[in-house]
Amino acid sequence: MARERHDPVTGQMTTGHEWNGIEELDTPIPRVALFFLVTTALFALGYWILMPAWPLGVTYTRGLLGFDQREVVTRQVDEAAAARANWVERVMALDYAEIRADAALMEIVNEAGHALFGDNCAVCHGTAGTGGPGFPDLAAGAWLWGGDAGTIHETIRVGINSGHDETRMSQMMAFGRDGVLERDEVRAVAAYVRSLSGQDLSATEAARRGAGEEIFAENCASCHGEDATGMVELGAPNLADDVWIYGGDAQSVQASIHGGRQGHMPHWEGRLKPLDLKVLALYVGSLAAGGAGGEE
Ligand code: HEC
Ligand code: HEC
Protein backbone atom coordinates (compact mmCIF):
# COMPACT_ATOMS: atom_id res chain seq x y z
CA MET A 1 0.00 0.00 0.00
CA ALA A 2 2.78 2.43 0.95
CA ARG A 3 4.79 3.60 -1.94
CA GLU A 4 8.23 4.13 -0.35
CA ARG A 5 10.65 5.69 -2.70
CA HIS A 6 13.54 8.11 -2.96
CA ASP A 7 12.79 11.77 -3.23
CA PRO A 8 14.56 12.86 -6.40
CA VAL A 9 15.50 16.33 -5.05
CA THR A 10 16.99 15.54 -1.58
CA GLY A 11 17.81 11.87 -2.09
CA GLN A 12 15.96 11.04 1.21
CA MET A 13 13.53 8.18 1.54
CA THR A 14 9.94 9.25 1.83
CA THR A 15 7.54 7.88 4.44
CA GLY A 16 5.15 6.97 1.72
CA HIS A 17 2.49 9.37 2.97
CA GLU A 18 1.17 11.66 0.35
CA TRP A 19 -1.34 14.48 0.46
CA ASN A 20 -2.41 16.10 -2.70
CA GLY A 21 0.85 15.14 -4.39
CA ILE A 22 3.05 16.39 -1.52
CA GLU A 23 5.12 13.59 -0.01
CA GLU A 24 6.59 13.47 3.50
CA LEU A 25 10.36 12.93 3.73
CA ASP A 26 11.58 10.31 6.21
CA THR A 27 14.31 12.56 7.74
CA PRO A 28 16.05 11.00 10.78
CA ILE A 29 16.27 12.93 14.14
CA PRO A 30 19.49 15.03 14.09
CA ARG A 31 22.33 13.37 16.02
CA VAL A 32 22.90 16.41 18.21
CA ALA A 33 19.31 16.22 19.51
CA LEU A 34 19.77 12.55 20.33
CA PHE A 35 23.07 13.35 22.02
CA PHE A 36 21.50 15.89 24.36
CA LEU A 37 18.58 13.61 25.08
CA VAL A 38 20.92 10.83 26.15
CA THR A 39 23.20 13.15 28.15
CA THR A 40 20.37 14.73 30.12
CA ALA A 41 18.87 11.30 30.82
CA LEU A 42 22.25 10.06 32.11
CA PHE A 43 22.71 13.22 34.19
CA ALA A 44 19.29 12.77 35.78
CA LEU A 45 20.07 9.15 36.57
CA GLY A 46 23.44 10.09 38.12
CA TYR A 47 21.80 12.88 40.13
CA TRP A 48 19.12 10.55 41.53
CA ILE A 49 21.82 8.14 42.68
CA LEU A 50 24.19 10.71 44.19
CA MET A 51 21.90 13.42 45.61
CA PRO A 52 18.72 13.47 47.71
CA ALA A 53 15.96 13.06 45.13
CA TRP A 54 12.79 11.02 45.50
CA PRO A 55 10.27 11.45 48.29
CA LEU A 56 9.32 8.11 49.85
CA GLY A 57 6.42 8.96 52.14
CA VAL A 58 8.03 10.00 55.44
CA THR A 59 11.59 9.86 54.16
CA TYR A 60 13.38 10.30 50.85
CA THR A 61 16.24 8.80 48.82
CA ARG A 62 19.28 10.38 50.42
CA GLY A 63 21.77 9.82 47.63
CA LEU A 64 25.26 8.34 47.94
CA LEU A 65 26.92 11.71 48.66
CA GLY A 66 24.87 12.25 51.82
CA PHE A 67 24.35 15.92 50.98
CA ASP A 68 21.86 17.60 53.31
CA GLN A 69 20.95 21.25 52.80
CA ARG A 70 19.36 21.48 56.22
CA GLU A 71 22.66 20.53 57.83
CA VAL A 72 24.50 23.07 55.71
CA VAL A 73 22.08 25.85 56.69
CA THR A 74 22.18 24.91 60.38
CA ARG A 75 25.96 25.00 60.30
CA GLN A 76 25.98 28.39 58.55
CA VAL A 77 23.53 29.87 61.07
CA ASP A 78 25.68 28.60 63.96
CA GLU A 79 28.82 30.03 62.40
CA ALA A 80 27.19 33.39 61.78
CA ALA A 81 25.99 33.55 65.40
CA ALA A 82 29.48 32.70 66.66
CA ALA A 83 31.07 35.30 64.39
CA ARG A 84 28.58 37.91 65.57
CA ALA A 85 29.05 37.19 69.28
CA ASN A 86 32.73 37.35 68.60
CA TRP A 87 32.71 40.72 66.77
CA VAL A 88 30.57 42.36 69.42
CA GLU A 89 33.01 41.28 72.12
CA ARG A 90 35.97 42.44 70.09
CA VAL A 91 34.50 45.86 69.31
CA MET A 92 33.75 46.40 73.00
CA ALA A 93 37.19 45.20 74.12
CA LEU A 94 39.52 46.80 71.56
CA ASP A 95 40.33 50.49 71.21
CA TYR A 96 39.58 52.47 68.05
CA ALA A 97 43.05 52.13 66.52
CA GLU A 98 43.06 48.37 67.06
CA ILE A 99 39.62 47.99 65.49
CA ARG A 100 40.63 50.13 62.51
CA ALA A 101 43.72 48.01 61.98
CA ASP A 102 41.53 44.90 61.59
CA ALA A 103 40.11 45.16 58.07
CA ALA A 104 37.74 42.19 58.49
CA LEU A 105 36.33 43.60 61.74
CA MET A 106 35.97 47.07 60.20
CA GLU A 107 33.95 45.56 57.39
CA ILE A 108 31.41 44.20 59.90
CA VAL A 109 31.50 47.47 61.86
CA ASN A 110 30.84 49.54 58.75
CA GLU A 111 27.99 47.27 57.73
CA ALA A 112 26.37 47.52 61.16
CA GLY A 113 27.15 51.25 61.27
CA HIS A 114 25.51 51.83 57.93
CA ALA A 115 22.29 50.20 59.16
CA LEU A 116 22.32 52.14 62.46
CA PHE A 117 23.04 55.37 60.61
CA GLY A 118 20.17 54.74 58.21
CA ASP A 119 17.77 54.12 61.10
CA ASN A 120 18.80 56.99 63.38
CA CYS A 121 20.82 59.65 61.62
CA ALA A 122 19.93 59.69 57.93
CA VAL A 123 16.75 61.75 58.50
CA CYS A 124 18.98 64.73 59.24
CA HIS A 125 22.38 63.90 57.81
CA GLY A 126 21.23 62.06 54.67
CA THR A 127 21.72 58.39 53.80
CA ALA A 128 25.33 58.95 52.77
CA GLY A 129 25.96 61.33 55.70
CA THR A 130 26.49 64.24 53.33
CA GLY A 131 24.01 66.48 55.14
CA GLY A 132 22.01 69.32 53.68
CA PRO A 133 21.14 72.92 54.58
CA GLY A 134 21.40 73.19 58.38
CA PHE A 135 22.79 69.68 58.77
CA PRO A 136 26.54 69.19 58.46
CA ASP A 137 28.19 66.95 55.89
CA LEU A 138 29.84 64.22 57.97
CA ALA A 139 31.73 62.89 54.97
CA ALA A 140 33.52 66.14 54.16
CA GLY A 141 36.27 65.84 56.75
CA ALA A 142 35.45 69.39 57.93
CA TRP A 143 34.60 69.00 61.61
CA LEU A 144 32.91 71.36 64.02
CA TRP A 145 34.10 69.42 67.06
CA GLY A 146 36.73 67.06 65.66
CA GLY A 147 36.83 63.94 63.53
CA ASP A 148 38.73 61.36 65.56
CA ALA A 149 36.57 58.47 66.69
CA GLY A 150 36.76 59.38 70.39
CA THR A 151 35.54 62.94 69.74
CA ILE A 152 32.81 61.78 67.37
CA HIS A 153 31.72 59.27 70.02
CA GLU A 154 31.41 62.08 72.57
CA THR A 155 29.45 64.28 70.13
CA ILE A 156 27.01 61.47 69.43
CA ARG A 157 26.74 60.55 73.11
CA VAL A 158 25.92 64.03 74.47
CA GLY A 159 24.66 65.84 71.36
CA ILE A 160 25.02 69.53 70.54
CA ASN A 161 22.77 72.06 72.29
CA SER A 162 20.76 69.03 73.33
CA GLY A 163 18.97 68.22 76.57
CA HIS A 164 21.87 66.10 77.86
CA ASP A 165 23.54 67.26 81.11
CA GLU A 166 26.95 67.28 79.44
CA THR A 167 25.81 68.51 76.03
CA ARG A 168 28.26 70.26 73.76
CA MET A 169 27.18 73.89 73.54
CA SER A 170 27.74 76.31 70.74
CA GLN A 171 26.07 79.39 69.44
CA MET A 172 26.75 81.96 66.81
CA MET A 173 25.03 85.14 68.01
CA ALA A 174 22.79 87.32 65.87
CA PHE A 175 25.17 90.16 65.05
CA GLY A 176 22.71 91.99 62.80
CA ARG A 177 19.42 91.40 64.59
CA ASP A 178 20.91 92.18 67.99
CA GLY A 179 22.39 95.43 66.67
CA VAL A 180 26.04 94.54 67.22
CA LEU A 181 26.78 95.24 63.57
CA GLU A 182 25.12 97.62 61.11
CA ARG A 183 23.62 96.26 57.93
CA ASP A 184 26.60 97.49 55.89
CA GLU A 185 29.01 95.94 58.34
CA VAL A 186 27.25 92.59 58.03
CA ARG A 187 27.55 92.82 54.26
CA ALA A 188 31.21 93.80 54.47
CA VAL A 189 32.23 90.99 56.79
CA ALA A 190 30.17 88.55 54.70
CA ALA A 191 32.15 89.62 51.61
CA TYR A 192 35.39 89.08 53.50
CA VAL A 193 34.25 85.63 54.68
CA ARG A 194 33.29 84.63 51.13
CA SER A 195 36.65 85.72 49.77
CA LEU A 196 38.39 83.31 52.17
CA SER A 197 37.06 80.25 50.39
CA GLY A 198 38.16 81.67 47.05
CA GLN A 199 34.66 82.51 45.82
CA ASP A 200 34.16 85.09 43.10
CA LEU A 201 33.07 88.39 44.63
CA SER A 202 30.84 90.91 42.90
CA ALA A 203 32.27 94.42 42.39
CA THR A 204 30.35 95.77 45.42
CA GLU A 205 31.52 92.87 47.56
CA ALA A 206 35.12 93.38 46.45
CA ALA A 207 34.91 97.04 47.49
CA ARG A 208 33.67 96.08 50.98
CA ARG A 209 36.12 93.31 51.60
CA GLY A 210 38.81 95.45 53.25
CA ALA A 211 36.40 96.87 55.85
CA GLY A 212 35.10 93.35 56.41
CA GLU A 213 38.54 92.06 57.29
CA GLU A 214 38.77 94.50 60.21
CA ILE A 215 35.29 93.69 61.42
CA PHE A 216 36.22 90.03 61.33
CA ALA A 217 39.35 90.50 63.41
CA GLU A 218 37.35 92.37 66.07
CA ASN A 219 34.16 90.35 66.20
CA CYS A 220 34.68 86.92 64.77
CA ALA A 221 38.28 85.79 65.19
CA SER A 222 37.70 84.97 68.87
CA CYS A 223 35.59 81.98 67.82
CA HIS A 224 36.48 81.24 64.21
CA GLY A 225 40.20 81.89 64.63
CA GLU A 226 42.34 84.69 63.21
CA ASP A 227 42.77 82.81 59.97
CA ALA A 228 39.06 81.80 60.09
CA THR A 229 39.88 78.09 60.04
CA GLY A 230 37.60 77.45 62.99
CA MET A 231 38.01 76.19 66.56
CA VAL A 232 36.98 72.70 67.53
CA GLU A 233 37.01 73.69 71.24
CA LEU A 234 34.00 75.94 70.53
CA GLY A 235 32.41 74.00 67.71
CA ALA A 236 33.03 77.01 65.47
CA PRO A 237 33.33 76.01 61.83
CA ASN A 238 36.16 76.67 59.41
CA LEU A 239 34.99 79.57 57.20
CA ALA A 240 37.99 79.39 54.87
CA ASP A 241 37.13 76.05 53.28
CA ASP A 242 34.40 75.33 50.80
CA VAL A 243 32.24 73.28 53.15
CA TRP A 244 29.13 75.06 54.42
CA ILE A 245 26.39 74.06 56.80
CA TYR A 246 24.04 76.90 55.94
CA GLY A 247 25.38 77.87 52.51
CA GLY A 248 28.29 79.88 51.15
CA ASP A 249 26.44 82.21 48.78
CA ALA A 250 26.25 85.90 49.71
CA GLN A 251 22.67 85.70 50.95
CA SER A 252 23.22 82.65 53.18
CA VAL A 253 26.43 84.01 54.70
CA GLN A 254 24.75 87.34 55.44
CA ALA A 255 21.81 85.49 56.97
CA SER A 256 24.18 83.48 59.22
CA ILE A 257 25.80 86.70 60.45
CA HIS A 258 22.59 88.71 60.73
CA GLY A 259 20.45 86.15 62.52
CA GLY A 260 23.06 83.89 64.14
CA ARG A 261 22.99 80.12 64.05
CA GLN A 262 22.53 77.38 66.60
CA GLY A 263 22.19 73.85 65.35
CA HIS A 264 20.61 71.12 67.49
CA MET A 265 21.99 67.62 67.41
CA PRO A 266 20.09 65.17 69.65
CA HIS A 267 22.03 63.14 72.22
CA TRP A 268 22.04 59.37 71.86
CA GLU A 269 23.18 58.12 75.23
CA GLY A 270 20.31 56.12 76.67
CA ARG A 271 18.70 55.76 73.25
CA LEU A 272 21.43 53.68 71.66
CA LYS A 273 23.46 50.91 73.28
CA PRO A 274 27.13 51.56 74.12
CA LEU A 275 28.05 49.13 71.34
CA ASP A 276 25.99 51.13 68.82
CA LEU A 277 27.62 54.42 69.87
CA LYS A 278 31.06 52.91 69.34
CA VAL A 279 30.09 51.38 65.99
CA LEU A 280 28.63 54.72 64.84
CA ALA A 281 31.72 56.64 65.93
CA LEU A 282 33.86 54.32 63.80
CA TYR A 283 31.41 54.41 60.91
CA VAL A 284 31.08 58.20 60.86
CA GLY A 285 34.86 58.50 61.14
CA SER A 286 35.34 56.29 58.13
CA LEU A 287 32.81 58.27 56.06
CA ALA A 288 35.42 60.98 55.85
CA ALA A 289 38.43 58.68 55.68
CA GLY A 290 40.80 60.03 53.11
CA GLY A 291 39.70 63.55 54.15
CA ALA A 292 41.00 65.44 57.15
CA GLY A 293 39.03 63.37 59.64
CA GLY A 294 38.84 59.72 60.51
CA GLU A 295 42.34 59.43 61.99
CA GLU A 296 43.22 58.91 65.62
C1 HEC B 1 17.41 65.95 64.32
C2 HEC B 1 18.47 66.01 63.37
C3 HEC B 1 19.71 65.17 63.63
C4 HEC B 1 19.79 63.82 63.85
C5 HEC B 1 18.65 62.81 63.91
C6 HEC B 1 21.19 63.52 63.99
N1 HEC B 1 21.94 64.64 63.87
FE1 HEC B 1 23.95 64.77 63.98
N2 HEC B 1 23.83 66.78 63.83
C7 HEC B 1 22.68 67.51 63.60
C8 HEC B 1 23.01 68.91 63.52
C9 HEC B 1 22.03 70.04 63.26
C10 HEC B 1 24.40 69.01 63.72
C11 HEC B 1 25.22 70.28 63.73
C12 HEC B 1 25.01 71.05 64.97
C13 HEC B 1 25.61 72.40 64.84
O1 HEC B 1 25.43 73.02 63.79
O2 HEC B 1 26.24 72.86 65.78
C14 HEC B 1 24.88 67.65 63.91
C15 HEC B 1 26.21 67.33 64.15
C16 HEC B 1 26.70 66.06 64.21
C17 HEC B 1 28.08 65.71 64.42
C18 HEC B 1 29.20 66.69 64.65
C19 HEC B 1 29.97 66.90 63.37
C20 HEC B 1 31.17 67.76 63.56
O3 HEC B 1 31.47 68.43 62.58
O4 HEC B 1 31.79 67.77 64.63
C21 HEC B 1 28.17 64.35 64.39
C22 HEC B 1 29.42 63.51 64.54
C23 HEC B 1 26.84 63.84 64.18
N3 HEC B 1 25.96 64.89 64.08
C24 HEC B 1 26.52 62.51 64.09
C25 HEC B 1 25.21 62.03 64.13
C26 HEC B 1 24.89 60.63 64.26
C27 HEC B 1 25.88 59.49 64.31
C28 HEC B 1 23.52 60.57 64.31
C29 HEC B 1 22.66 59.33 64.48
C30 HEC B 1 22.88 58.55 65.68
C31 HEC B 1 23.01 61.92 64.19
N4 HEC B 1 24.07 62.77 64.08
C32 HEC B 1 21.67 62.23 64.18
C33 HEC B 1 21.41 67.00 63.48
C34 HEC B 1 21.06 65.68 63.66
C1 HEC C 1 30.74 82.90 70.09
C2 HEC C 1 31.48 82.33 69.00
C3 HEC C 1 31.25 82.91 67.61
C4 HEC C 1 31.44 84.19 67.17
C5 HEC C 1 31.95 85.39 67.97
C6 HEC C 1 31.16 84.16 65.76
N1 HEC C 1 30.75 82.93 65.37
FE1 HEC C 1 30.21 82.40 63.50
N2 HEC C 1 29.70 80.58 64.18
C7 HEC C 1 29.90 80.11 65.47
C8 HEC C 1 29.38 78.81 65.60
C9 HEC C 1 29.41 77.93 66.84
C10 HEC C 1 28.82 78.46 64.33
C11 HEC C 1 28.14 77.16 63.96
C12 HEC C 1 26.72 77.25 64.43
C13 HEC C 1 25.98 75.99 64.15
O1 HEC C 1 26.27 75.30 63.20
O2 HEC C 1 25.07 75.70 64.91
C14 HEC C 1 29.07 79.62 63.49
C15 HEC C 1 28.68 79.68 62.14
C16 HEC C 1 28.99 80.70 61.30
C17 HEC C 1 28.66 80.74 59.90
C18 HEC C 1 27.94 79.66 59.14
C19 HEC C 1 28.93 78.70 58.55
C20 HEC C 1 28.35 77.64 57.66
O3 HEC C 1 29.04 76.64 57.48
O4 HEC C 1 27.25 77.80 57.12
C21 HEC C 1 29.17 81.90 59.42
C22 HEC C 1 29.09 82.38 57.98
C23 HEC C 1 29.77 82.59 60.51
N3 HEC C 1 29.66 81.84 61.65
C24 HEC C 1 30.39 83.82 60.41
C25 HEC C 1 30.75 84.56 61.50
C26 HEC C 1 31.16 85.94 61.43
C27 HEC C 1 31.33 86.73 60.16
C28 HEC C 1 31.38 86.37 62.70
C29 HEC C 1 31.74 87.74 63.18
C30 HEC C 1 30.85 88.81 62.79
C31 HEC C 1 31.13 85.23 63.58
N4 HEC C 1 30.75 84.17 62.81
C32 HEC C 1 31.28 85.28 64.93
C33 HEC C 1 30.48 80.80 66.49
C34 HEC C 1 30.79 82.14 66.48
PDB file of N, CA, C and O in Angstrom, residues 224-248:
ATOM      1  N   HIS A 224      36.134  81.937  65.462  1.00  0.00           N
ATOM      2  CA  HIS A 224      36.481  81.245  64.208  1.00  0.00           C
ATOM      3  C   HIS A 224      37.979  81.209  63.954  1.00  0.00           C
ATOM      4  O   HIS A 224      38.415  80.586  62.986  1.00  0.00           O
ATOM      5  N   GLY A 225      38.751  81.883  64.816  1.00  0.00           N
ATOM      6  CA  GLY A 225      40.199  81.894  64.634  1.00  0.00           C
ATOM      7  C   GLY A 225      40.632  83.048  63.752  1.00  0.00           C
ATOM      8  O   GLY A 225      39.863  83.520  62.908  1.00  0.00           O
ATOM      9  N   GLU A 226      41.872  83.520  63.968  1.00  0.00           N
ATOM     10  CA  GLU A 226      42.337  84.686  63.210  1.00  0.00           C
ATOM     11  C   GLU A 226      42.378  84.388  61.718  1.00  0.00           C
ATOM     12  O   GLU A 226      42.111  85.263  60.900  1.00  0.00           O
ATOM     13  N   ASP A 227      42.732  83.172  61.387  1.00  0.00           N
ATOM     14  CA  ASP A 227      42.769  82.809  59.966  1.00  0.00           C
ATOM     15  C   ASP A 227      41.443  82.199  59.515  1.00  0.00           C
ATOM     16  O   ASP A 227      41.330  81.679  58.411  1.00  0.00           O
ATOM     17  N   ALA A 228      40.434  82.253  60.397  1.00  0.00           N
ATOM     18  CA  ALA A 228      39.064  81.797  60.090  1.00  0.00           C
ATOM     19  C   ALA A 228      38.950  80.303  59.840  1.00  0.00           C
ATOM     20  O   ALA A 228      37.960  79.840  59.282  1.00  0.00           O
ATOM     21  N   THR A 229      39.950  79.537  60.288  1.00  0.00           N
ATOM     22  CA  THR A 229      39.880  78.089  60.038  1.00  0.00           C
ATOM     23  C   THR A 229      39.121  77.342  61.140  1.00  0.00           C
ATOM     24  O   THR A 229      39.122  76.106  61.162  1.00  0.00           O
ATOM     25  N   GLY A 230      38.474  78.097  62.027  1.00  0.00           N
ATOM     26  CA  GLY A 230      37.596  77.452  62.995  1.00  0.00           C
ATOM     27  C   GLY A 230      38.286  77.032  64.278  1.00  0.00           C
ATOM     28  O   GLY A 230      39.520  77.084  64.388  1.00  0.00           O
ATOM     29  N   MET A 231      37.476  76.656  65.274  1.00  0.00           N
ATOM     30  CA  MET A 231      38.008  76.191  66.562  1.00  0.00           C
ATOM     31  C   MET A 231      37.147  75.056  67.062  1.00  0.00           C
ATOM     32  O   MET A 231      35.976  75.241  67.402  1.00  0.00           O
ATOM     33  N   VAL A 232      37.757  73.867  67.107  1.00  0.00           N
ATOM     34  CA  VAL A 232      36.975  72.702  67.535  1.00  0.00           C
ATOM     35  C   VAL A 232      36.599  72.784  69.018  1.00  0.00           C
ATOM     36  O   VAL A 232      35.617  72.173  69.435  1.00  0.00           O
ATOM     37  N   GLU A 233      37.351  73.564  69.814  1.00  0.00           N
ATOM     38  CA  GLU A 233      37.009  73.685  71.238  1.00  0.00           C
ATOM     39  C   GLU A 233      35.643  74.343  71.391  1.00  0.00           C
ATOM     40  O   GLU A 233      34.936  74.123  72.376  1.00  0.00           O
ATOM     41  N   LEU A 234      35.270  75.197  70.436  1.00  0.00           N
ATOM     42  CA  LEU A 234      34.004  75.937  70.534  1.00  0.00           C
ATOM     43  C   LEU A 234      32.965  75.445  69.541  1.00  0.00           C
ATOM     44  O   LEU A 234      31.860  75.970  69.477  1.00  0.00           O
ATOM     45  N   GLY A 235      33.335  74.462  68.740  1.00  0.00           N
ATOM     46  CA  GLY A 235      32.409  73.998  67.710  1.00  0.00           C
ATOM     47  C   GLY A 235      32.183  75.045  66.638  1.00  0.00           C
ATOM     48  O   GLY A 235      31.134  75.065  65.987  1.00  0.00           O
ATOM     49  N   ALA A 236      33.172  75.934  66.463  1.00  0.00           N
ATOM     50  CA  ALA A 236      33.033  77.008  65.467  1.00  0.00           C
ATOM     51  C   ALA A 236      33.637  76.548  64.140  1.00  0.00           C
ATOM     52  O   ALA A 236      34.800  76.154  64.105  1.00  0.00           O
ATOM     53  N   PRO A 237      32.859  76.605  63.085  1.00  0.00           N
ATOM     54  CA  PRO A 237      33.329  76.010  61.828  1.00  0.00           C
ATOM     55  C   PRO A 237      34.423  76.801  61.125  1.00  0.00           C
ATOM     56  O   PRO A 237      34.565  78.006  61.327  1.00  0.00           O
ATOM     57  N   ASN A 238      35.173  76.089  60.319  1.00  0.00           N
ATOM     58  CA  ASN A 238      36.156  76.669  59.414  1.00  0.00           C
ATOM     59  C   ASN A 238      35.387  77.452  58.345  1.00  0.00           C
ATOM     60  O   ASN A 238      34.525  76.899  57.662  1.00  0.00           O
ATOM     61  N   LEU A 239      35.687  78.755  58.214  1.00  0.00           N
ATOM     62  CA  LEU A 239      34.993  79.566  57.203  1.00  0.00           C
ATOM     63  C   LEU A 239      35.847  79.739  55.952  1.00  0.00           C
ATOM     64  O   LEU A 239      35.422  80.365  54.988  1.00  0.00           O
ATOM     65  N   ALA A 240      37.065  79.182  55.989  1.00  0.00           N
ATOM     66  CA  ALA A 240      37.988  79.388  54.872  1.00  0.00           C
ATOM     67  C   ALA A 240      37.994  78.206  53.906  1.00  0.00           C
ATOM     68  O   ALA A 240      38.714  78.221  52.917  1.00  0.00           O
ATOM     69  N   ASP A 241      37.212  77.164  54.219  1.00  0.00           N
ATOM     70  CA  ASP A 241      37.134  76.045  53.276  1.00  0.00           C
ATOM     71  C   ASP A 241      35.838  76.174  52.482  1.00  0.00           C
ATOM     72  O   ASP A 241      35.087  77.132  52.638  1.00  0.00           O
ATOM     73  N   ASP A 242      35.583  75.202  51.647  1.00  0.00           N
ATOM     74  CA  ASP A 242      34.404  75.331  50.796  1.00  0.00           C
ATOM     75  C   ASP A 242      33.259  74.445  51.285  1.00  0.00           C
ATOM     76  O   ASP A 242      32.395  74.052  50.524  1.00  0.00           O
ATOM     77  N   VAL A 243      33.290  74.116  52.592  1.00  0.00           N
ATOM     78  CA  VAL A 243      32.238  73.281  53.154  1.00  0.00           C
ATOM     79  C   VAL A 243      31.346  74.165  54.016  1.00  0.00           C
ATOM     80  O   VAL A 243      31.826  74.845  54.912  1.00  0.00           O
ATOM     81  N   TRP A 244      30.057  74.182  53.710  1.00  0.00           N
ATOM     82  CA  TRP A 244      29.131  75.061  54.423  1.00  0.00           C
ATOM     83  C   TRP A 244      27.994  74.261  55.026  1.00  0.00           C
ATOM     84  O   TRP A 244      27.520  73.298  54.430  1.00  0.00           O
ATOM     85  N   ILE A 245      27.573  74.694  56.207  1.00  0.00           N
ATOM     86  CA  ILE A 245      26.394  74.064  56.801  1.00  0.00           C
ATOM     87  C   ILE A 245      25.143  74.780  56.286  1.00  0.00           C
ATOM     88  O   ILE A 245      24.155  74.154  55.918  1.00  0.00           O
ATOM     89  N   TYR A 246      25.235  76.103  56.276  1.00  0.00           N
ATOM     90  CA  TYR A 246      24.038  76.895  55.938  1.00  0.00           C
ATOM     91  C   TYR A 246      24.127  77.543  54.556  1.00  0.00           C
ATOM     92  O   TYR A 246      23.213  78.241  54.152  1.00  0.00           O
ATOM     93  N   GLY A 247      25.238  77.325  53.854  1.00  0.00           N
ATOM     94  CA  GLY A 247      25.382  77.870  52.506  1.00  0.00           C
ATOM     95  C   GLY A 247      26.452  78.947  52.423  1.00  0.00           C
ATOM     96  O   GLY A 247      26.607  79.741  53.353  1.00  0.00           O
ATOM     97  N   GLY A 248      27.178  78.964  51.310  1.00  0.00           N
ATOM     98  CA  GLY A 248      28.292  79.885  51.150  1.00  0.00           C
ATOM     99  C   GLY A 248      28.014  81.029  50.190  1.00  0.00           C
ATOM    100  O   GLY A 248      28.880  81.871  49.944  1.00  0.00           O
TER     101      GLY A 248
END
